[in-house]
Amino acid sequence: MAEAQSIPAGGAVAVAAESTVATRMSAPPSFDVADFPVPHGREEEWRFTPLERLRGLHDGTAVADGSVKAEIVAPDGVTVETVGRDDPRVGRAGKPADRVAAQAFSAFEKATVVTVPAEAVPAEPVRVSLHGEGGVTYGHTVFDIGRFAEVVLILDHTGDTVRAANVEFQVGEGAKLTVVSVQDWADTAVHCSQHNALVGRDATFKSVVVTFGGDVVRLHPRVSYAGPGGEAELYGLYFTDNGQHQEHRLLVDHSAANCRSNVAYKGALQGARARAVWIGDVLIRAAATGTDTYELNRNLVLTDGARVDSVPNLEIETGEIVGAGHASATGRFEDEQLFYLMARGIPAEEARRLVVRGFFAELVQQIGVPDVEERLIARLEAELAESIA
């Protein structure tokens, strides 16, 4: 089943009631956890999430008693600092949008700030590795990218923990930032994280989110624009196994003129209790004339019983745009593709693998870091061997 909508420049604008509900949260963003009621599961932003599996992150009962081993490899010229909560760079990219993010902001003791100076173009990526060593952990990380700098950032999450964190990307004027966030947690890990990107004038922000592991993973990427001419590309790849809950909730807030955004997330699911959720919200404010935006979500169901909830939303307050649209589709293997491959002597099992590899190929190529791409392809191969061997 597929759903698509496209609104050309100057065309009629129709705003669905559901999109208004989806982008207007039950409480406005805030740094104070007390401003958010404890969710009960009937709220729009929590209705898909298994609250009982968050291990207290949502109601304040999760006490920070664990540890995460952090390793940061920074090229020459890139600085790494540990700062207090009063540092002016903390919180500049955006406020927490739900109670878990606010709890994470209230609970962290020290923040990590990674700074790429103006006009710097490091030859190697900045690599941040976080390995959970058990227990509950909270965190806050700021990536401050100077004017006209160009850098690739790799965030790698492994191990076992119950974690809530906020990550900020402050992209200066004319800068180019590519972020690859890999969630390869142990099967029992819980990870809730809000990613706030503030894209400066004529700056480019590219995010590639890859989720494989974890019992519950709930990521909330949010993009806003600090000036006109900004571009944001948000890509995602997730492979949801039996018993896993993987949820990606995106918001692109167009508040400046002549900005562009493109969203493309793809997922595959296997197992009777596999559950994936994708929410894509795009808000085009009255001042955001000249906006060009599109969002896409596609899901491939490999076994019976797996469930996907995919909800793309557009909220448009001006008709003076270049274009806006969205599409969502969920389905099984296409028999025609399998028949084409099998008719050329390829066994059925290998043909299915080739279909899934092709389904994800364009997103893997967006990473642009060979060793990370090779690792993810190997991880994908292992998942495919388990599901359709």
Short mmCIF file of C-alpha atoms in Angstrom, two decimals:
data_model
loop_
_atom_site.label_atom_id
_atom_site.label_comp_id
_atom_site.label_asym_id
_atom_site.label_seq_id
_atom_site.Cartn_x
_atom_site.Cartn_y
_atom_site.Cartn_z
CA MET A 1 0.00 0.00 0.00
CA ALA A 2 1.42 3.38 -0.96
CA GLU A 3 0.51 6.94 -0.14
CA ALA A 4 1.93 9.98 -1.88
CA GLN A 5 1.25 13.68 -2.04
CA SER A 6 2.95 16.45 -3.97
CA ILE A 7 2.23 20.18 -3.86
CA PRO A 8 3.73 22.26 -6.70
CA ALA A 9 4.76 25.87 -6.44
CA GLY A 10 1.75 28.14 -6.33
CA GLY A 11 -0.66 25.23 -5.97
CA ALA A 12 -3.47 24.83 -3.52
CA VAL A 13 -2.44 24.03 0.02
CA ALA A 14 -4.42 21.56 2.10
CA VAL A 15 -3.36 20.93 5.68
CA ALA A 16 -4.69 17.76 7.27
CA ALA A 17 -5.85 17.87 10.86
CA GLU A 18 -3.63 14.90 11.71
CA SER A 19 -0.49 16.76 10.57
CA THR A 20 -1.32 19.63 12.89
CA VAL A 21 -1.64 17.24 15.82
CA ALA A 22 1.56 15.42 14.89
CA THR A 23 3.76 18.50 14.72
CA ARG A 24 2.21 20.27 17.70
CA MET A 25 3.37 18.21 20.65
CA SER A 26 1.33 17.89 23.82
CA ALA A 27 3.80 20.22 25.56
CA PRO A 28 6.06 22.87 23.97
CA PRO A 29 9.83 22.19 23.92
CA SER A 30 11.52 22.94 27.22
CA PHE A 31 14.72 22.30 29.14
CA ASP A 32 12.70 21.61 32.32
CA VAL A 33 11.46 18.05 32.77
CA ALA A 34 8.68 19.35 35.01
CA ASP A 35 7.09 20.99 31.96
CA PHE A 36 6.28 17.56 30.52
CA PRO A 37 3.63 15.31 32.07
CA VAL A 38 4.50 11.65 32.54
CA PRO A 39 3.28 9.98 29.33
CA HIS A 40 0.59 7.33 29.57
CA GLY A 41 0.79 6.10 25.97
CA ARG A 42 -2.26 7.84 24.52
CA GLU A 43 -0.42 11.01 23.51
CA GLU A 44 0.32 11.45 19.82
CA GLU A 45 4.08 11.38 20.33
CA TRP A 46 3.97 8.27 22.55
CA ARG A 47 1.13 6.17 21.15
CA PHE A 48 3.45 3.81 19.25
CA THR A 49 6.13 3.47 21.95
CA PRO A 50 6.14 0.55 24.46
CA LEU A 51 6.56 2.69 27.58
CA GLU A 52 6.96 -0.31 29.87
CA ARG A 53 10.15 -1.24 27.99
CA LEU A 54 11.82 2.16 28.48
CA ARG A 55 12.95 1.04 31.96
CA GLY A 56 11.90 4.26 33.68
CA LEU A 57 13.39 6.78 31.25
CA HIS A 58 9.96 8.31 30.71
CA ASP A 59 8.76 8.65 34.31
CA GLY A 60 11.86 9.69 36.26
CA THR A 61 12.52 6.35 37.96
CA ALA A 62 15.65 5.55 35.91
CA VAL A 63 18.62 6.48 38.12
CA ALA A 64 22.02 7.05 36.52
CA ASP A 65 23.95 4.05 37.83
CA GLY A 66 25.71 2.80 34.68
CA SER A 67 28.66 3.73 32.52
CA VAL A 68 29.54 4.25 28.89
CA LYS A 69 33.07 3.96 27.59
CA ALA A 70 33.62 6.92 25.27
CA GLU A 71 36.41 7.29 22.74
CA ILE A 72 36.81 10.27 20.43
CA VAL A 73 39.31 10.30 17.57
CA ALA A 74 39.66 13.88 16.33
CA PRO A 75 41.84 15.02 13.41
CA ASP A 76 44.36 17.82 13.87
CA GLY A 77 42.72 21.15 14.53
CA VAL A 78 39.51 19.69 15.98
CA THR A 79 39.14 20.32 19.71
CA VAL A 80 37.33 18.25 22.32
CA GLU A 81 36.25 19.81 25.62
CA THR A 82 34.33 18.78 28.71
CA VAL A 83 32.17 21.67 29.87
CA GLY A 84 29.58 22.48 32.50
CA ARG A 85 25.88 22.99 32.02
CA ASP A 86 26.34 26.78 31.93
CA ASP A 87 28.42 26.74 28.74
CA PRO A 88 26.61 29.00 26.20
CA ARG A 89 26.98 26.39 23.45
CA VAL A 90 24.88 23.87 25.36
CA GLY A 91 21.26 23.94 24.23
CA ARG A 92 21.78 26.44 21.40
CA ALA A 93 20.61 24.08 18.63
CA GLY A 94 17.23 23.36 20.22
CA LYS A 95 15.28 22.42 23.32
CA PRO A 96 14.12 18.95 24.37
CA ALA A 97 10.82 18.08 22.69
CA ASP A 98 9.59 15.31 25.03
CA ARG A 99 9.94 14.17 28.61
CA VAL A 100 12.77 11.68 27.98
CA ALA A 101 14.89 14.30 26.22
CA ALA A 102 14.17 16.78 29.03
CA GLN A 103 15.09 14.10 31.60
CA ALA A 104 18.39 13.56 29.78
CA PHE A 105 19.07 17.30 29.78
CA SER A 106 18.29 17.58 33.49
CA ALA A 107 20.38 14.53 34.41
CA PHE A 108 23.72 15.00 32.65
CA GLU A 109 26.62 16.34 34.73
CA LYS A 110 29.15 17.35 32.08
CA ALA A 111 28.71 17.91 28.35
CA THR A 112 31.20 17.12 25.60
CA VAL A 113 31.81 19.85 23.01
CA VAL A 114 33.59 18.99 19.76
CA THR A 115 34.61 22.08 17.77
CA VAL A 116 35.66 22.24 14.12
CA PRO A 117 37.16 25.70 13.50
CA ALA A 118 36.08 28.00 10.71
CA GLU A 119 37.21 27.03 7.19
CA ALA A 120 38.77 23.77 8.42
CA VAL A 121 38.51 20.73 6.14
CA PRO A 122 39.84 17.71 8.07
CA ALA A 123 41.10 14.89 5.84
CA GLU A 124 39.70 12.25 8.20
CA PRO A 125 36.31 11.93 9.93
CA VAL A 126 35.74 12.76 13.57
CA ARG A 127 34.91 9.42 15.19
CA VAL A 128 32.94 9.14 18.42
CA SER A 129 32.52 5.62 19.84
CA LEU A 130 30.17 4.96 22.76
CA HIS A 131 30.17 1.46 24.27
CA GLY A 132 27.59 0.73 26.94
CA GLU A 133 28.85 -1.13 30.00
CA GLY A 134 25.51 -1.67 31.75
CA GLY A 135 23.14 0.37 33.85
CA VAL A 136 21.40 3.68 33.11
CA THR A 137 23.33 6.53 31.50
CA TYR A 138 22.57 10.07 30.36
CA GLY A 139 24.58 12.26 28.02
CA HIS A 140 24.85 15.53 26.15
CA THR A 141 27.16 16.21 23.20
CA VAL A 142 27.58 19.37 21.12
CA PHE A 143 29.24 19.50 17.70
CA ASP A 144 30.08 23.09 16.81
CA ILE A 145 31.00 23.44 13.11
CA GLY A 146 32.59 26.78 12.17
CA ARG A 147 31.84 28.93 9.14
CA PHE A 148 32.73 27.32 5.80
CA ALA A 149 34.19 24.23 7.49
CA GLU A 150 33.63 20.77 5.95
CA VAL A 151 33.70 17.62 8.08
CA VAL A 152 32.38 14.07 8.40
CA LEU A 153 31.30 12.81 11.81
CA ILE A 154 30.82 9.15 12.77
CA LEU A 155 28.79 8.28 15.89
CA ASP A 156 29.04 4.59 16.80
CA HIS A 157 26.87 3.05 19.54
CA THR A 158 27.62 -0.48 20.80
CA GLY A 159 27.36 -2.49 24.02
CA ASP A 160 24.53 -2.62 26.54
CA THR A 161 22.97 0.28 28.43
CA VAL A 162 19.72 2.10 29.10
CA ARG A 163 20.55 5.51 27.67
CA ALA A 164 18.88 8.86 27.11
CA ALA A 165 20.91 11.58 25.41
CA ASN A 166 20.74 14.81 23.48
CA VAL A 167 23.07 15.53 20.57
CA GLU A 168 23.45 18.98 19.02
CA PHE A 169 24.81 19.88 15.60
CA GLN A 170 25.47 23.59 15.20
CA VAL A 171 26.35 24.12 11.54
CA GLY A 172 27.86 27.53 10.81
CA GLU A 173 27.30 29.72 7.77
CA GLY A 174 28.34 28.01 4.56
CA ALA A 175 29.60 24.92 6.40
CA LYS A 176 29.07 21.31 5.30
CA LEU A 177 28.50 18.58 7.88
CA THR A 178 27.87 14.89 7.23
CA VAL A 179 26.82 12.81 10.26
CA VAL A 180 26.63 9.01 10.30
CA SER A 181 24.97 7.67 13.45
CA VAL A 182 25.14 3.88 13.86
CA GLN A 183 22.99 2.12 16.48
CA ASP A 184 24.50 -1.37 16.77
CA TRP A 185 23.57 -2.03 20.39
CA ALA A 186 23.30 -5.35 22.17
CA ASP A 187 19.86 -6.96 22.05
CA THR A 188 18.91 -5.77 25.55
CA ALA A 189 19.91 -2.10 25.20
CA VAL A 190 17.45 0.83 25.32
CA HIS A 191 18.37 4.04 23.52
CA CYS A 192 16.36 7.26 23.34
CA SER A 193 18.07 10.25 21.75
CA GLN A 194 17.10 13.62 20.34
CA HIS A 195 19.32 15.02 17.57
CA ASN A 196 19.00 18.79 17.11
CA ALA A 197 20.56 20.33 14.00
CA LEU A 198 20.67 24.11 13.58
CA VAL A 199 21.63 24.80 9.96
CA GLY A 200 23.18 28.18 9.24
CA ARG A 201 22.83 30.43 6.24
CA ASP A 202 23.77 28.58 3.01
CA ALA A 203 25.00 25.62 5.10
CA THR A 204 24.53 21.93 4.28
CA PHE A 205 23.63 19.25 6.82
CA LYS A 206 23.52 15.57 5.86
CA SER A 207 22.48 12.86 8.33
CA VAL A 208 22.62 9.10 7.79
CA VAL A 209 21.03 7.08 10.60
CA VAL A 210 21.64 3.31 10.66
CA THR A 211 19.83 1.20 13.27
CA PHE A 212 20.35 -2.54 13.76
CA GLY A 213 20.58 -3.40 17.45
CA GLY A 214 18.79 -2.70 20.70
CA ASP A 215 15.63 -3.86 22.41
CA VAL A 216 14.05 -0.39 22.05
CA VAL A 217 15.60 2.41 19.99
CA ARG A 218 13.74 5.71 19.72
CA LEU A 219 15.52 8.47 17.82
CA HIS A 220 14.19 11.96 17.25
CA PRO A 221 16.17 13.91 14.60
CA ARG A 222 15.08 17.57 14.36
CA VAL A 223 16.27 20.20 11.90
CA SER A 224 15.79 23.95 12.02
CA TYR A 225 17.32 26.75 9.97
CA ALA A 226 19.21 29.78 11.30
CA GLY A 227 19.14 31.60 7.97
CA PRO A 228 18.12 31.37 4.32
CA GLY A 229 19.68 29.03 1.79
CA GLY A 230 20.25 26.08 4.11
CA GLU A 231 20.00 22.47 2.94
CA ALA A 232 19.27 19.32 4.95
CA GLU A 233 19.38 15.71 3.77
CA LEU A 234 18.14 13.07 6.21
CA TYR A 235 18.69 9.42 5.30
CA GLY A 236 17.95 6.34 7.38
CA LEU A 237 18.36 2.57 7.22
CA TYR A 238 16.95 0.17 9.81
CA PHE A 239 16.71 -3.62 10.07
CA THR A 240 14.26 -4.68 12.75
CA ASP A 241 14.49 -8.19 14.20
CA ASN A 242 11.93 -10.27 16.09
CA GLY A 243 11.11 -8.56 19.40
CA GLN A 244 12.82 -5.28 18.57
CA HIS A 245 11.10 -1.90 18.59
CA GLN A 246 12.81 0.70 16.40
CA GLU A 247 11.24 4.13 16.15
CA HIS A 248 12.45 7.13 14.15
CA ARG A 249 10.56 10.39 14.56
CA LEU A 250 11.70 13.31 12.39
CA LEU A 251 10.83 16.98 12.32
CA VAL A 252 12.09 19.45 9.72
CA ASP A 253 11.07 22.97 10.74
CA HIS A 254 11.27 25.35 7.77
CA SER A 255 11.22 28.84 9.26
CA ALA A 256 13.66 30.60 6.88
CA ALA A 257 13.27 31.42 3.21
CA ASN A 258 14.73 29.47 0.29
CA CYS A 259 15.76 26.38 2.23
CA ARG A 260 15.65 22.79 1.07
CA SER A 261 15.16 19.42 2.75
CA ASN A 262 15.05 15.85 1.54
CA VAL A 263 14.19 12.84 3.72
CA ALA A 264 14.55 9.17 2.70
CA TYR A 265 14.29 6.32 5.25
CA LYS A 266 14.10 2.60 4.42
CA GLY A 267 13.55 -0.37 6.71
CA ALA A 268 13.35 -4.16 6.60
CA LEU A 269 11.60 -6.26 9.24
CA GLN A 270 11.74 -9.95 10.16
CA GLY A 271 10.02 -11.87 12.93
CA ALA A 272 6.47 -12.02 14.25
CA ARG A 273 7.19 -9.40 16.94
CA ALA A 274 9.33 -7.01 14.91
CA ARG A 275 7.99 -3.46 15.17
CA ALA A 276 9.14 -0.34 13.32
CA VAL A 277 7.73 3.16 13.54
CA TRP A 278 8.57 6.07 11.26
CA ILE A 279 7.06 9.52 11.76
CA GLY A 280 8.10 12.24 9.34
CA ASP A 281 6.89 15.77 10.13
CA VAL A 282 7.68 18.76 7.92
CA LEU A 283 6.50 22.20 8.99
CA ILE A 284 6.70 25.08 6.50
CA ARG A 285 6.09 28.34 8.31
CA ALA A 286 4.64 31.48 6.77
CA ALA A 287 8.06 33.13 6.49
CA ALA A 288 9.60 30.10 4.71
CA THR A 289 8.86 31.18 1.14
CA GLY A 290 10.80 29.35 -1.56
CA THR A 291 10.93 26.08 0.42
CA ASP A 292 11.60 22.85 -1.47
CA THR A 293 10.99 19.67 0.53
CA TYR A 294 10.22 16.00 0.07
CA GLU A 295 10.09 13.01 2.44
CA LEU A 296 9.98 9.28 1.69
CA ASN A 297 9.64 6.14 3.81
CA ARG A 298 9.67 2.60 2.43
CA ASN A 299 9.52 -0.68 4.32
CA LEU A 300 10.14 -4.27 3.26
CA VAL A 301 8.43 -6.96 5.35
CA LEU A 302 10.37 -10.23 5.23
CA THR A 303 8.18 -12.44 7.46
CA ASP A 304 4.59 -12.70 8.65
CA GLY A 305 3.62 -10.82 11.79
CA ALA A 306 6.04 -7.91 11.51
CA ARG A 307 4.36 -4.50 11.83
CA VAL A 308 5.22 -1.06 10.50
CA ASP A 309 3.57 2.27 11.31
CA SER A 310 4.58 4.94 8.80
CA VAL A 311 3.12 8.44 9.11
CA PRO A 312 4.36 11.25 6.85
CA ASN A 313 2.96 14.71 7.64
CA LEU A 314 3.13 18.10 5.94
CA GLU A 315 1.98 21.31 7.63
CA ILE A 316 2.16 24.27 5.28
CA GLU A 317 1.46 27.89 6.18
CA THR A 318 2.37 29.51 2.86
CA GLY A 319 1.68 28.71 -0.77
CA GLU A 320 4.81 30.54 -1.98
CA ILE A 321 6.98 27.41 -2.16
CA VAL A 322 9.00 25.58 -4.82
CA GLY A 323 7.42 22.26 -3.91
CA ALA A 324 6.49 19.90 -1.09
CA GLY A 325 5.54 16.25 -1.04
CA HIS A 326 5.70 12.96 0.78
CA ALA A 327 5.35 9.24 0.14
CA SER A 328 5.10 6.07 2.21
CA ALA A 329 5.00 2.44 1.11
CA THR A 330 5.17 -0.94 2.87
CA GLY A 331 5.21 -4.32 1.18
CA ARG A 332 6.84 -7.72 0.60
CA PHE A 333 9.29 -8.90 -2.04
CA GLU A 334 8.19 -8.12 -5.55
CA ASP A 335 7.56 -11.42 -7.31
CA GLU A 336 8.58 -9.97 -10.66
CA GLN A 337 12.05 -9.13 -9.37
CA LEU A 338 12.49 -12.61 -7.92
CA PHE A 339 11.25 -14.23 -11.12
CA TYR A 340 13.62 -12.14 -13.24
CA LEU A 341 16.64 -13.24 -11.17
CA MET A 342 15.60 -16.88 -10.84
CA ALA A 343 14.96 -17.10 -14.59
CA ARG A 344 18.63 -16.32 -15.05
CA GLY A 345 19.78 -19.21 -12.93
CA ILE A 346 20.06 -17.48 -9.54
CA PRO A 347 18.77 -19.65 -6.67
CA ALA A 348 15.72 -18.36 -4.80
CA GLU A 349 17.58 -17.63 -1.53
CA GLU A 350 20.32 -15.66 -3.27
CA ALA A 351 17.72 -13.83 -5.36
CA ARG A 352 15.95 -12.67 -2.20
CA ARG A 353 19.26 -11.43 -0.78
CA LEU A 354 19.96 -9.49 -3.95
CA VAL A 355 16.55 -7.81 -3.78
CA VAL A 356 17.14 -6.67 -0.19
CA ARG A 357 20.69 -5.49 -0.94
CA GLY A 358 19.36 -3.46 -3.85
CA PHE A 359 16.62 -2.03 -1.63
CA PHE A 360 19.22 -0.57 0.76
CA ALA A 361 22.06 0.13 -1.71
CA GLU A 362 21.36 3.80 -2.41
CA LEU A 363 21.25 4.63 1.30
CA VAL A 364 24.47 2.78 2.13
CA GLN A 365 26.20 4.74 -0.62
CA GLN A 366 25.19 8.00 1.07
CA ILE A 367 27.59 7.25 3.93
CA GLY A 368 30.68 7.97 1.86
CA VAL A 369 33.14 6.40 4.36
CA PRO A 370 34.45 3.10 2.93
CA ASP A 371 35.23 1.29 6.19
CA VAL A 372 31.83 2.18 7.66
CA GLU A 373 30.05 1.12 4.47
CA GLU A 374 31.88 -2.22 4.46
CA ARG A 375 31.00 -2.84 8.11
CA LEU A 376 27.33 -2.10 7.53
CA ILE A 377 27.15 -4.25 4.42
CA ALA A 378 28.66 -7.13 6.43
CA ARG A 379 26.10 -6.51 9.19
CA LEU A 380 23.31 -6.49 6.65
CA GLU A 381 24.58 -9.73 5.14
CA ALA A 382 24.51 -11.36 8.57
CA GLU A 383 20.91 -10.24 9.10
CA LEU A 384 19.92 -11.56 5.69
CA ALA A 385 21.62 -14.89 6.30
CA GLU A 386 19.55 -15.29 9.45
CA SER A 387 16.25 -14.21 7.94
CA ILE A 388 16.18 -15.84 4.52
CA ALA A 389 18.88 -18.48 4.58
#
